[in-house]
mmCIF file of C-alpha atoms and ligand atoms in Angstrom:
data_model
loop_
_atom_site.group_PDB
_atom_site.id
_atom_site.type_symbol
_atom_site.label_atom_id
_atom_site.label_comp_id
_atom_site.label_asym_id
_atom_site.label_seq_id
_atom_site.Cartn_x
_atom_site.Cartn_y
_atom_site.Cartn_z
ATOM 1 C CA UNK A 98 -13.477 2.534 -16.507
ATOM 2 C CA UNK A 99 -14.245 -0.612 -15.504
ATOM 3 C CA UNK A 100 -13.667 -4.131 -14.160
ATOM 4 C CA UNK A 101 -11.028 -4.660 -17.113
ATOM 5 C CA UNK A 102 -9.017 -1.898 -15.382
ATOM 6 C CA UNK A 103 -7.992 -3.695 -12.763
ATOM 7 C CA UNK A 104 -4.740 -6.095 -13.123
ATOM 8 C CA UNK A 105 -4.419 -8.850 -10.334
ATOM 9 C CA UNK A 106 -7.038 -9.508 -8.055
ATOM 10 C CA UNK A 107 -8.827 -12.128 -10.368
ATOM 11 C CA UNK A 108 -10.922 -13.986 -8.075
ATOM 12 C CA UNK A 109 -12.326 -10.629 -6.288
ATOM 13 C CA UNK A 110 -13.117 -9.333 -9.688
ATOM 14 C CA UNK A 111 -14.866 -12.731 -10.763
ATOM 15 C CA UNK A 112 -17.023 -12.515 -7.596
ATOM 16 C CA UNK A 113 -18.002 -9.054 -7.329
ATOM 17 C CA UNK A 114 -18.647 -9.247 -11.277
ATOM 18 C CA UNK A 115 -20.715 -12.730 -10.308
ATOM 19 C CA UNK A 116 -22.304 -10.907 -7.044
ATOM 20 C CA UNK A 117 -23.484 -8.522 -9.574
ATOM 21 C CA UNK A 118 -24.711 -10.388 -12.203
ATOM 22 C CA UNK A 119 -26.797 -12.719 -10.242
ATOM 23 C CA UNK A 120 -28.107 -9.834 -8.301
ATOM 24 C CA UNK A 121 -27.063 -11.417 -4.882
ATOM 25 C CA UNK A 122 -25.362 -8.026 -3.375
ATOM 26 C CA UNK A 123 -24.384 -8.423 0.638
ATOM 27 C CA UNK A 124 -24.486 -5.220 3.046
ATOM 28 C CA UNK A 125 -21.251 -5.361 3.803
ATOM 29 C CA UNK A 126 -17.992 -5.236 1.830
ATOM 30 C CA UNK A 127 -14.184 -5.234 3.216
ATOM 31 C CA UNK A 128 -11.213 -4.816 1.254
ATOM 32 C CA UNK A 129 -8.420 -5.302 3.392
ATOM 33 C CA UNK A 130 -5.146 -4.697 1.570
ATOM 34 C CA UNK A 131 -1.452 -2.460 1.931
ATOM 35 C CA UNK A 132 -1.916 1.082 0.546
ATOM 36 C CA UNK A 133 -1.870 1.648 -3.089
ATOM 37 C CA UNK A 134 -3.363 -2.060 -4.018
ATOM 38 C CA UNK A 135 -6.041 -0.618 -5.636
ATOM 39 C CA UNK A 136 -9.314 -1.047 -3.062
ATOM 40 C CA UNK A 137 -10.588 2.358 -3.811
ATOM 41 C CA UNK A 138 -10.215 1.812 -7.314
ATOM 42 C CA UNK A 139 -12.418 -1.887 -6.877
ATOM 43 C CA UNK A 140 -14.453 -0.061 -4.471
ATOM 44 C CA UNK A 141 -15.060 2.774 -7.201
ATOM 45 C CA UNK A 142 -15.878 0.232 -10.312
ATOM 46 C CA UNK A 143 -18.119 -2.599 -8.113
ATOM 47 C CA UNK A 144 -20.000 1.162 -7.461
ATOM 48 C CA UNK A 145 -20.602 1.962 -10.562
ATOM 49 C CA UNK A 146 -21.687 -1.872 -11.898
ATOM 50 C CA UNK A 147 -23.945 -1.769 -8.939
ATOM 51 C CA UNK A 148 -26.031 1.210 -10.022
ATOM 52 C CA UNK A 149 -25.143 0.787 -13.961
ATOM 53 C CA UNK A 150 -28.188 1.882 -16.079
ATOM 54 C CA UNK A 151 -26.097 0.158 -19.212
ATOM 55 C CA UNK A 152 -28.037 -2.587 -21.817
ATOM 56 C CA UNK A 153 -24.407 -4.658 -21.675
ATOM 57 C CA UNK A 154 -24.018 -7.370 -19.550
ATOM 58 C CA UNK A 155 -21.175 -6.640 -18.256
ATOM 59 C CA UNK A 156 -21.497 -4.714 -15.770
ATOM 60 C CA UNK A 157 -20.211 -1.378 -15.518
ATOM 61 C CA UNK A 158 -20.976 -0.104 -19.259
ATOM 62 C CA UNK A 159 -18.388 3.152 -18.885
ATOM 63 C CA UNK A 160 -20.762 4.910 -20.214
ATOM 64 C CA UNK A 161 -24.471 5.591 -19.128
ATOM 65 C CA UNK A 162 -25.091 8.640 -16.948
ATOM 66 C CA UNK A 163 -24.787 6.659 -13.626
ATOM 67 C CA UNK A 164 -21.644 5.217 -14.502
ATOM 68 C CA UNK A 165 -20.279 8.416 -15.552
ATOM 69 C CA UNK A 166 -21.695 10.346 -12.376
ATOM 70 C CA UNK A 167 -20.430 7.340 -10.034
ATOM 71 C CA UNK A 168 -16.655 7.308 -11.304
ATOM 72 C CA UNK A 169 -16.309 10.808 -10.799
ATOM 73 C CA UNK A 170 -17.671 10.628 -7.494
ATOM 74 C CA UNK A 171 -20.480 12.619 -8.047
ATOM 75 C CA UNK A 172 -23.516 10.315 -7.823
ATOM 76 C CA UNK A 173 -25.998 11.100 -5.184
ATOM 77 C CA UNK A 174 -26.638 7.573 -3.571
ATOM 78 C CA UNK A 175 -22.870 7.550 -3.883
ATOM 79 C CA UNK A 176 -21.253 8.336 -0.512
ATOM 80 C CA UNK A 177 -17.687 8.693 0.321
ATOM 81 C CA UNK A 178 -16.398 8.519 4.003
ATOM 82 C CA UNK A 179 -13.207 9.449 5.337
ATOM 83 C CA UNK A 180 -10.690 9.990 8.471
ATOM 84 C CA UNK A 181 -11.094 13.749 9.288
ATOM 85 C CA UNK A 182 -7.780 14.590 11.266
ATOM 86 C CA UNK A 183 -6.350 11.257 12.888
ATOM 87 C CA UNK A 184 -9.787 9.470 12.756
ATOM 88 C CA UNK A 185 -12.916 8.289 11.949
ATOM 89 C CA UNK A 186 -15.488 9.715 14.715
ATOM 90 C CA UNK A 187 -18.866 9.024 15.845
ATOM 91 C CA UNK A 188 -20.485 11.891 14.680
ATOM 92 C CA UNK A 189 -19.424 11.268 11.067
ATOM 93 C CA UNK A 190 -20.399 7.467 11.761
ATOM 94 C CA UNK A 191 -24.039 8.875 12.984
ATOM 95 C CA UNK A 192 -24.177 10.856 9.897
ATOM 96 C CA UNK A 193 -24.183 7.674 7.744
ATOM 97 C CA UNK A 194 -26.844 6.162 9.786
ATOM 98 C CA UNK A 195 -28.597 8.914 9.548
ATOM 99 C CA UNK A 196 -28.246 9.024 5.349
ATOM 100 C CA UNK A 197 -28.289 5.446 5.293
ATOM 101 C CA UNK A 198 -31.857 4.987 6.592
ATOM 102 C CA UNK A 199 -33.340 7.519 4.453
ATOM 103 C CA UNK A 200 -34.028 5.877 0.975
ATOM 104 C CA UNK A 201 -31.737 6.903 -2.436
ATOM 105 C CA UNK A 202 -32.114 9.334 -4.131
ATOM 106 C CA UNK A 203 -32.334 7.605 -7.568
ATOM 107 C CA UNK A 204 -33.703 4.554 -8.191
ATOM 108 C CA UNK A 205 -30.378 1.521 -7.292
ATOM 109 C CA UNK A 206 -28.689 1.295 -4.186
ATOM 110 C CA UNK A 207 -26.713 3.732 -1.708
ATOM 111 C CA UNK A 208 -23.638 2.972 -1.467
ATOM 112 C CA UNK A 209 -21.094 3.880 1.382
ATOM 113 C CA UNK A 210 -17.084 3.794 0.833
ATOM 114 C CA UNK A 211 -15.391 3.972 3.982
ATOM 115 C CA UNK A 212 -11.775 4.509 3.660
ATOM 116 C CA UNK A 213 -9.183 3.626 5.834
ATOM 117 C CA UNK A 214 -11.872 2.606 8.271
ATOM 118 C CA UNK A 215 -9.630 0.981 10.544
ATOM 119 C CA UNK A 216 -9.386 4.867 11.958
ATOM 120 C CA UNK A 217 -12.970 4.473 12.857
ATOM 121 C CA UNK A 218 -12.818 4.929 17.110
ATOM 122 C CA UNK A 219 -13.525 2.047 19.164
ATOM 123 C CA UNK A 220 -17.059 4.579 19.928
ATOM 124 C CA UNK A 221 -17.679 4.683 15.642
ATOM 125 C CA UNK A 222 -17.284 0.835 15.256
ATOM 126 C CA UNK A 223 -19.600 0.481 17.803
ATOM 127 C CA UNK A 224 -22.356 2.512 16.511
ATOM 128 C CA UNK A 225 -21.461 1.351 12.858
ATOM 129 C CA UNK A 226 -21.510 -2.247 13.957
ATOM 130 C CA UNK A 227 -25.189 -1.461 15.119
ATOM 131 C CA UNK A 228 -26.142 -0.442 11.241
ATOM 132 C CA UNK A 229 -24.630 -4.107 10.126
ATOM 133 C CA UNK A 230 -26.836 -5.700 12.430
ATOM 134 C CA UNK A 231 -30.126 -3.837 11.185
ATOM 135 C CA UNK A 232 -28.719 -2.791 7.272
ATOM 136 C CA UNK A 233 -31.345 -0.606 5.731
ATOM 137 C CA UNK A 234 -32.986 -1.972 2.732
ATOM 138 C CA UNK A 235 -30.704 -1.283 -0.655
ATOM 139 C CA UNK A 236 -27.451 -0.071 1.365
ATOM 140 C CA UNK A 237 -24.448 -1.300 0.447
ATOM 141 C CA UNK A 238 -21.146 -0.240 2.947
ATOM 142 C CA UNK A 239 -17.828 -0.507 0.777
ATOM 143 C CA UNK A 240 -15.125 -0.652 3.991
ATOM 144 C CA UNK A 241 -11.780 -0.259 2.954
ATOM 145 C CA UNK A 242 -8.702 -1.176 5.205
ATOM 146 C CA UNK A 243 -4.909 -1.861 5.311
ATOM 147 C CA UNK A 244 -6.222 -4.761 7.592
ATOM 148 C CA UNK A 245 -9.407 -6.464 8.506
ATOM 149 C CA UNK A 246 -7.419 -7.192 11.676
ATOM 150 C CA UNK A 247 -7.769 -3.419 12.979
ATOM 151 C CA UNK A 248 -11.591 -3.870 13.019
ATOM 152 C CA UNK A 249 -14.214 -5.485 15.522
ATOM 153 C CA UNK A 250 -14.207 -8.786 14.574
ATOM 154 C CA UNK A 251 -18.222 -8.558 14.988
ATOM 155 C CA UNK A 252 -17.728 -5.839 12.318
ATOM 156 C CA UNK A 253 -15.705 -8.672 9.831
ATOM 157 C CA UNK A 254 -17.632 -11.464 10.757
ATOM 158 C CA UNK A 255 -21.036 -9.533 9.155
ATOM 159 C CA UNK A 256 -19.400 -8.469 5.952
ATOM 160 C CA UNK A 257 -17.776 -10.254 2.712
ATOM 161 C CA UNK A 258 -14.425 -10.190 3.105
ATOM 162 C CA UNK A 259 -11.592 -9.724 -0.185
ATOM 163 C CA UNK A 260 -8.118 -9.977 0.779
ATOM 164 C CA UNK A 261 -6.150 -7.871 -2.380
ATOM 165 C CA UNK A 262 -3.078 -9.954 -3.174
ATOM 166 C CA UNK A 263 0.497 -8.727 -4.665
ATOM 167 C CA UNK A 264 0.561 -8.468 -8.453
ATOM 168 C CA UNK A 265 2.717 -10.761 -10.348
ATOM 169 C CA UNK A 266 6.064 -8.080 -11.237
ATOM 170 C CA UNK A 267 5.600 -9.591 -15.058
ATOM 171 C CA UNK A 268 1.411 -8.328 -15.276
ATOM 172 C CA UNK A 269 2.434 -5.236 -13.588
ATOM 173 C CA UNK A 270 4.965 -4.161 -15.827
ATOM 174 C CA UNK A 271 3.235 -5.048 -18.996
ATOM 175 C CA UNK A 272 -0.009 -2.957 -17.501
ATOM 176 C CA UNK A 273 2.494 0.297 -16.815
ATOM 177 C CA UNK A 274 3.871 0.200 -20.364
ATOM 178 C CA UNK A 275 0.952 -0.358 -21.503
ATOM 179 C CA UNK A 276 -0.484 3.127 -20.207
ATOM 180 C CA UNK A 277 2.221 5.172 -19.499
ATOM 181 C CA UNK A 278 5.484 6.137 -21.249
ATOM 182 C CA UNK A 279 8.342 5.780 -18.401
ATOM 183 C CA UNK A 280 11.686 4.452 -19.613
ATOM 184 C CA UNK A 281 12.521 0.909 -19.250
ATOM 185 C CA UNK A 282 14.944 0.835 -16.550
ATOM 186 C CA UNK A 283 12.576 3.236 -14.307
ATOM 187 C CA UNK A 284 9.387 0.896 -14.721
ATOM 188 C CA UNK A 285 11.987 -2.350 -14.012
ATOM 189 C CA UNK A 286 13.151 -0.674 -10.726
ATOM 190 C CA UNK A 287 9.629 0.894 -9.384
ATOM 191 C CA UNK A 288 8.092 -2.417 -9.888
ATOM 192 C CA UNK A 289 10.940 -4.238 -8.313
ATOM 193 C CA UNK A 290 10.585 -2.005 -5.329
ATOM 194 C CA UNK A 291 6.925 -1.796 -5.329
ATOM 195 C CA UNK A 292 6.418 -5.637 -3.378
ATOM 196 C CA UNK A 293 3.583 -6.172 -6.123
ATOM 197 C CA UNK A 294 1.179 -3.282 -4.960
ATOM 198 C CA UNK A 295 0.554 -1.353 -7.931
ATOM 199 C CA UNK A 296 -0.009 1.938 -6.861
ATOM 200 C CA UNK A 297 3.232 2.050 -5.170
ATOM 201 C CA UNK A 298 5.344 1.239 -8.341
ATOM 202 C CA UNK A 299 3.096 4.376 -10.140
ATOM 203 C CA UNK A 300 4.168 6.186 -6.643
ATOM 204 C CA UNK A 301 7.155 5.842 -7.140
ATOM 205 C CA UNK A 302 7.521 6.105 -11.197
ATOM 206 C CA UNK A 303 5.678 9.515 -10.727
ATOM 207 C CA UNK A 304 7.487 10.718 -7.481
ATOM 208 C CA UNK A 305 11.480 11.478 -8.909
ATOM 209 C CA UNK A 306 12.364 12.828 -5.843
ATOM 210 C CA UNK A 307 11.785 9.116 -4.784
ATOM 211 C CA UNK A 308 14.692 8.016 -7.204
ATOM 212 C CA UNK A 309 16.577 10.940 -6.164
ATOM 213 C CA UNK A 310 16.247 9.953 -2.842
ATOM 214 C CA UNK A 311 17.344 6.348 -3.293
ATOM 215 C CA UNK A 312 20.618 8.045 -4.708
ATOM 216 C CA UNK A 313 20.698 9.806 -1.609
ATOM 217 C CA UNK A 314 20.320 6.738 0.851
ATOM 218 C CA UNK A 315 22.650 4.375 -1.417
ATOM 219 C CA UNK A 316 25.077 7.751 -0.770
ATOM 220 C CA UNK A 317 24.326 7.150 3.442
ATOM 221 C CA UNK A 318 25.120 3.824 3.504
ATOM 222 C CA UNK A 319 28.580 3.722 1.187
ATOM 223 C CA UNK A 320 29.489 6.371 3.827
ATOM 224 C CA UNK A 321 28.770 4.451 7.278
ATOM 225 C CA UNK A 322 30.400 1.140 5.064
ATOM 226 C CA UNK A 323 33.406 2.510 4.470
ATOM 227 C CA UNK A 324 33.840 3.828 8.070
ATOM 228 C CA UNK A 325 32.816 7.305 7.298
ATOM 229 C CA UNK A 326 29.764 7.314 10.238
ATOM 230 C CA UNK A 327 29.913 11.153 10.865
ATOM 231 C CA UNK A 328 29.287 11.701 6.995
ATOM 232 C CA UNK A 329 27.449 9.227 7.207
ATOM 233 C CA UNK A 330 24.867 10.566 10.062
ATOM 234 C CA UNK A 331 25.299 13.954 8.709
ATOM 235 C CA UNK A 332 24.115 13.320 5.294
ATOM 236 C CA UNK A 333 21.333 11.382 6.627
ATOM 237 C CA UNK A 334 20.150 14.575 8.397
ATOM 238 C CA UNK A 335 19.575 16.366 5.000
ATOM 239 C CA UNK A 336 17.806 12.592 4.015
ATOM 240 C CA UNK A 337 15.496 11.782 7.276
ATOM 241 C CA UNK A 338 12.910 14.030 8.668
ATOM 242 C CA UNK A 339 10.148 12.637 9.598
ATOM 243 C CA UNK A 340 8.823 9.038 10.946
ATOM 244 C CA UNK A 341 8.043 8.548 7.068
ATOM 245 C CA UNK A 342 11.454 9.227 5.498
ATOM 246 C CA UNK A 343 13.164 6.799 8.188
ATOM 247 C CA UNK A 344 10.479 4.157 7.372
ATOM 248 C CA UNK A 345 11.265 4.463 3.352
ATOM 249 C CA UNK A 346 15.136 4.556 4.373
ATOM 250 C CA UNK A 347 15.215 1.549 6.436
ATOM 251 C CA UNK A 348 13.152 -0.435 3.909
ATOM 252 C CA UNK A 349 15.438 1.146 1.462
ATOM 253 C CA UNK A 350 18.216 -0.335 3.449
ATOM 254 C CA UNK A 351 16.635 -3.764 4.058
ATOM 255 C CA UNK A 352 16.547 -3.697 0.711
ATOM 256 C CA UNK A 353 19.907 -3.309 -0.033
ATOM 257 C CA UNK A 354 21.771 -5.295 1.954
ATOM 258 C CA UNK A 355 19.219 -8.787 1.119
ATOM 259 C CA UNK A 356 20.514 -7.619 -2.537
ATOM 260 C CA UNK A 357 24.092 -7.624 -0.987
ATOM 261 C CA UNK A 358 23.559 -11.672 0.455
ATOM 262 C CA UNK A 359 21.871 -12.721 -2.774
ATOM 263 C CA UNK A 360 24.121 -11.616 -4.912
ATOM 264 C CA UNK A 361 27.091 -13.125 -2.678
ATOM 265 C CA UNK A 362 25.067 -16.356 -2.547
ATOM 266 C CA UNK A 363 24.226 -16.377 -6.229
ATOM 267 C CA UNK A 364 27.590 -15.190 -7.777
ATOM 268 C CA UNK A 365 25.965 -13.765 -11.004
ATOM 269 C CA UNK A 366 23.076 -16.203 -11.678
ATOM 270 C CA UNK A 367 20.378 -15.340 -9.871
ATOM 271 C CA UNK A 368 20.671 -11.112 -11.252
ATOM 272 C CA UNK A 369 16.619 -11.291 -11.659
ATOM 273 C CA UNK A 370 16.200 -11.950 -8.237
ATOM 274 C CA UNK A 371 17.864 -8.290 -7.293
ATOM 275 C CA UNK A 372 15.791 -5.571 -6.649
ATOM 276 C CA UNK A 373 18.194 -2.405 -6.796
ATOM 277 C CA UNK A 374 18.923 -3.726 -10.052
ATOM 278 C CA UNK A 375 19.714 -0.167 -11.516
ATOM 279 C CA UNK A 376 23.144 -0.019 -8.715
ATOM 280 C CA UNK A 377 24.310 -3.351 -9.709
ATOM 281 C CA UNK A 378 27.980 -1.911 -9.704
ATOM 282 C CA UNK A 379 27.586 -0.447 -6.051
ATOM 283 C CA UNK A 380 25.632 -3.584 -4.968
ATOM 284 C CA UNK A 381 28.995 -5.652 -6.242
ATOM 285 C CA UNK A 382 31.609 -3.852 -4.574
ATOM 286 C CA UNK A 383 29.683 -3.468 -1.095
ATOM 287 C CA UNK A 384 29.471 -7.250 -1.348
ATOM 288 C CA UNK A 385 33.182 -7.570 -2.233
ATOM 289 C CA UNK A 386 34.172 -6.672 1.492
ATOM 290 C CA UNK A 387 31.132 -7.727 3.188
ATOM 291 C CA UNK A 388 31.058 -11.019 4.972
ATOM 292 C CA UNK A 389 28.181 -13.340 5.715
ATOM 293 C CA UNK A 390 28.873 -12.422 9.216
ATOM 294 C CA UNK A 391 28.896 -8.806 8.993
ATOM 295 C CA UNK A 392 26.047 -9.000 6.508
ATOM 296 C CA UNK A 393 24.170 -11.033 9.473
ATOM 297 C CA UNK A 394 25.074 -8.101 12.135
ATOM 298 C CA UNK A 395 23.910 -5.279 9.670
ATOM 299 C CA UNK A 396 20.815 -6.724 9.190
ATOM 300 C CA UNK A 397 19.819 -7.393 12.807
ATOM 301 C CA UNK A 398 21.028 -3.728 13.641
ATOM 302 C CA UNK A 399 18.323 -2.184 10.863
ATOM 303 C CA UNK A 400 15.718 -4.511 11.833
ATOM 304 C CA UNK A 401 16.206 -3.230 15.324
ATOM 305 C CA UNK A 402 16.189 0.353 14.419
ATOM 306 C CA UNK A 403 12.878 -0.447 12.552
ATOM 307 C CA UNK A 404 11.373 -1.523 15.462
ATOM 308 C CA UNK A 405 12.517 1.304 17.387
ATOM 309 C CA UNK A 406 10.973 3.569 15.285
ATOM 310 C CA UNK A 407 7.801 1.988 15.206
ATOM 311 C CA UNK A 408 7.481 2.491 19.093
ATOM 312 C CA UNK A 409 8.361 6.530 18.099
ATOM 313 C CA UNK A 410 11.871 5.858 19.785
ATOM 314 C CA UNK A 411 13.713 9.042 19.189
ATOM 315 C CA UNK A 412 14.024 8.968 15.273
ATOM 316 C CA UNK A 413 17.239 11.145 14.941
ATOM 317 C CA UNK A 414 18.944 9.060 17.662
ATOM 318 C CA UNK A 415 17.603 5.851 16.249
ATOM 319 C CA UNK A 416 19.038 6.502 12.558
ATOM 320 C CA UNK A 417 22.308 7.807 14.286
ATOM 321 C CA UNK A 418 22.861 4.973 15.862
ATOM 322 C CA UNK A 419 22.035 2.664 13.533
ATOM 323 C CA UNK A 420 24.979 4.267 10.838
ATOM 324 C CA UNK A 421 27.164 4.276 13.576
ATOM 325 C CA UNK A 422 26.891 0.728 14.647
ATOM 326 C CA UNK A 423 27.170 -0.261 10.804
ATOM 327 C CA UNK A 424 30.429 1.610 10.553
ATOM 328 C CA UNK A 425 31.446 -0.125 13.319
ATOM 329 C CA UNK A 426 30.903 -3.706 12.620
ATOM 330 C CA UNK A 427 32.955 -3.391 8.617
ATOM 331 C CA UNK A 428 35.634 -1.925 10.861
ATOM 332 C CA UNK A 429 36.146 -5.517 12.530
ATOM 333 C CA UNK A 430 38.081 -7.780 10.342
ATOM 334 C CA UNK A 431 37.100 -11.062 9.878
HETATM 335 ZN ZN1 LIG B 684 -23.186 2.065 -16.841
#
């Protein structure tokens, strides 16, 4: 494992790889990316080329003990910090302070990966921020979050920041088949779905029940288009259970019906730019009856359901209401 395992993110590895090389190391690290972009990973490798007892240059080797012992998470300056329930809490944040000040174990530096620290409490970001101010000698704090946003800005402001960036869908697909062995047309739609975060597409490549459950959703809507809405909301009771499965349904459904208005917009030429490219033949029919108009109504009715369920609105209701509404505006003509 090492930097060479990472695909995107080119100018983070180049610095980090540079940071390490020259031996100028900061106290504080935050990668701030979506879920599945590959921080831990990063987090896991810039680790291990820290403390790498290697001869190569190149920082990490793979293969010397600390390396080794670091990549499987078992190195003893190597310290791995976590939400325990809904959050981060102060007592876990005092515990680093505490293990922080006292000097490593082997000879290198400690190093501390907070994930998803953006659960840290208002009361742990506090304290934390205090260790920032005063970083113990050798101590290097890996903080990983969907958003350096969600953090004191005195927290950012003391730390390097790396902003992960989508992966280009042509580099991600040539790094999936060129570990695993999915078939084509599963790779083509996981990427296409995966809005260039990598460990989404392997999410979903891995996950069947995730292309079973797109079968399922295209199944909802073809029901509430063709005026069916009590199918409709029934099937999507067997489909919806939890905050999570409306989320993945309504993106699902964004999805869908932006396919629908490009492909009306492109009449054929523009198939690439499609992301449910596997339903073509659904995708071409749906936009056989649906107008611009209608399209336009659809669309604002979803993205208002997806804001309802972001404020916890009643999810059954929300979902319901949403199918019915969409039955109800293909019933108008025009
Ligand atoms: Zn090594």
């Amino acid at each position: 494992m090492g930097f060479n395992d990472i695909i995107g993110q080119r100018v983070i590895v180049e610095s980090l790889r540079n940071a390490v090389k020259s031996n100028m190391i900061s106290n504080g690290y935050i990668f701030s990316g979506p879920k599945g972009c590959g921080k831990k990973l990063m987090a896991f490798i810039f680790a291990m080329a820290l403390n790498c007892s290697g001869k190569a240059n190149d920082k990490p080797c793979g293969g010397c003990s600390s390396c080794i012992r670091t990549s499987s998470g078992n190195h003893p300056n190597l310290e791995l910090v976590k939400p325990i329930g809904q959050s981060i809490k102060i007592k876990q944040v005092r515990g680093i302070i505490s293990d922080s000040a006292r000097k490593p174990f082997e000879r290198g530096y400690k190093i501390i990966i907070i994930d998803n620290a953006d659960k840290m409490t208002i009361e742990a970001q506090d304290a934390f921020l205090k260790t920032l101010e005063e970083p113990p000698e050798n101590t290097v704090f890996l903080i990983l979050t969907e958003s350096h946003s969600l953090l004191l800005p005195t927290i950012v402001s003391r730390c390097q920041v790396y902003r992960f960036k989508p992966v280009d869908s042509l580099e991600m697909k040539a790094f999936i088949k060129s570990k695993y062995d999915y078939p084509e047309m599963d790779v083509e739609a996981a990427v296409r779905h995966s809005k260039g975060i990598v460990g989404r597409a392997l999410e979903l490549l891995r996950d069947k029940g995730s292309f079973k459950a797109r079968a399922l959703y295209i199944d909802i809507l073809e029901k509430a288009l063709t005026g069916n809405g009590n199918d409709a909301i029934l099937l999507a009771s067997e489909a919806i259970e939890d905050k999570e499965s409306a989320e993945s349904f309504l993106e699902f459904s964004l999805s869908w019906f932006r396919d629908i208005m490009v492909l009306g917009e492109s009449r054929g030429a523009c198939d690439n730019l499609i992301i449910n490219a596997d339903s073509l033949e659904v995708l071409s029919r749906h936009n056989s009856f649906l107008t611009e108009a209608k399209l336009n109504s659809i669309m604002e009715i979803i993205n208002k359901t997806y804001r309802y369920i972001k404020h916890n609105v009643g999810i059954k209701n929300s979902i319901d209401g949403m199918l019915f509404n969409i039955a109800e505006v293909n019933s108008y003509n025009g």
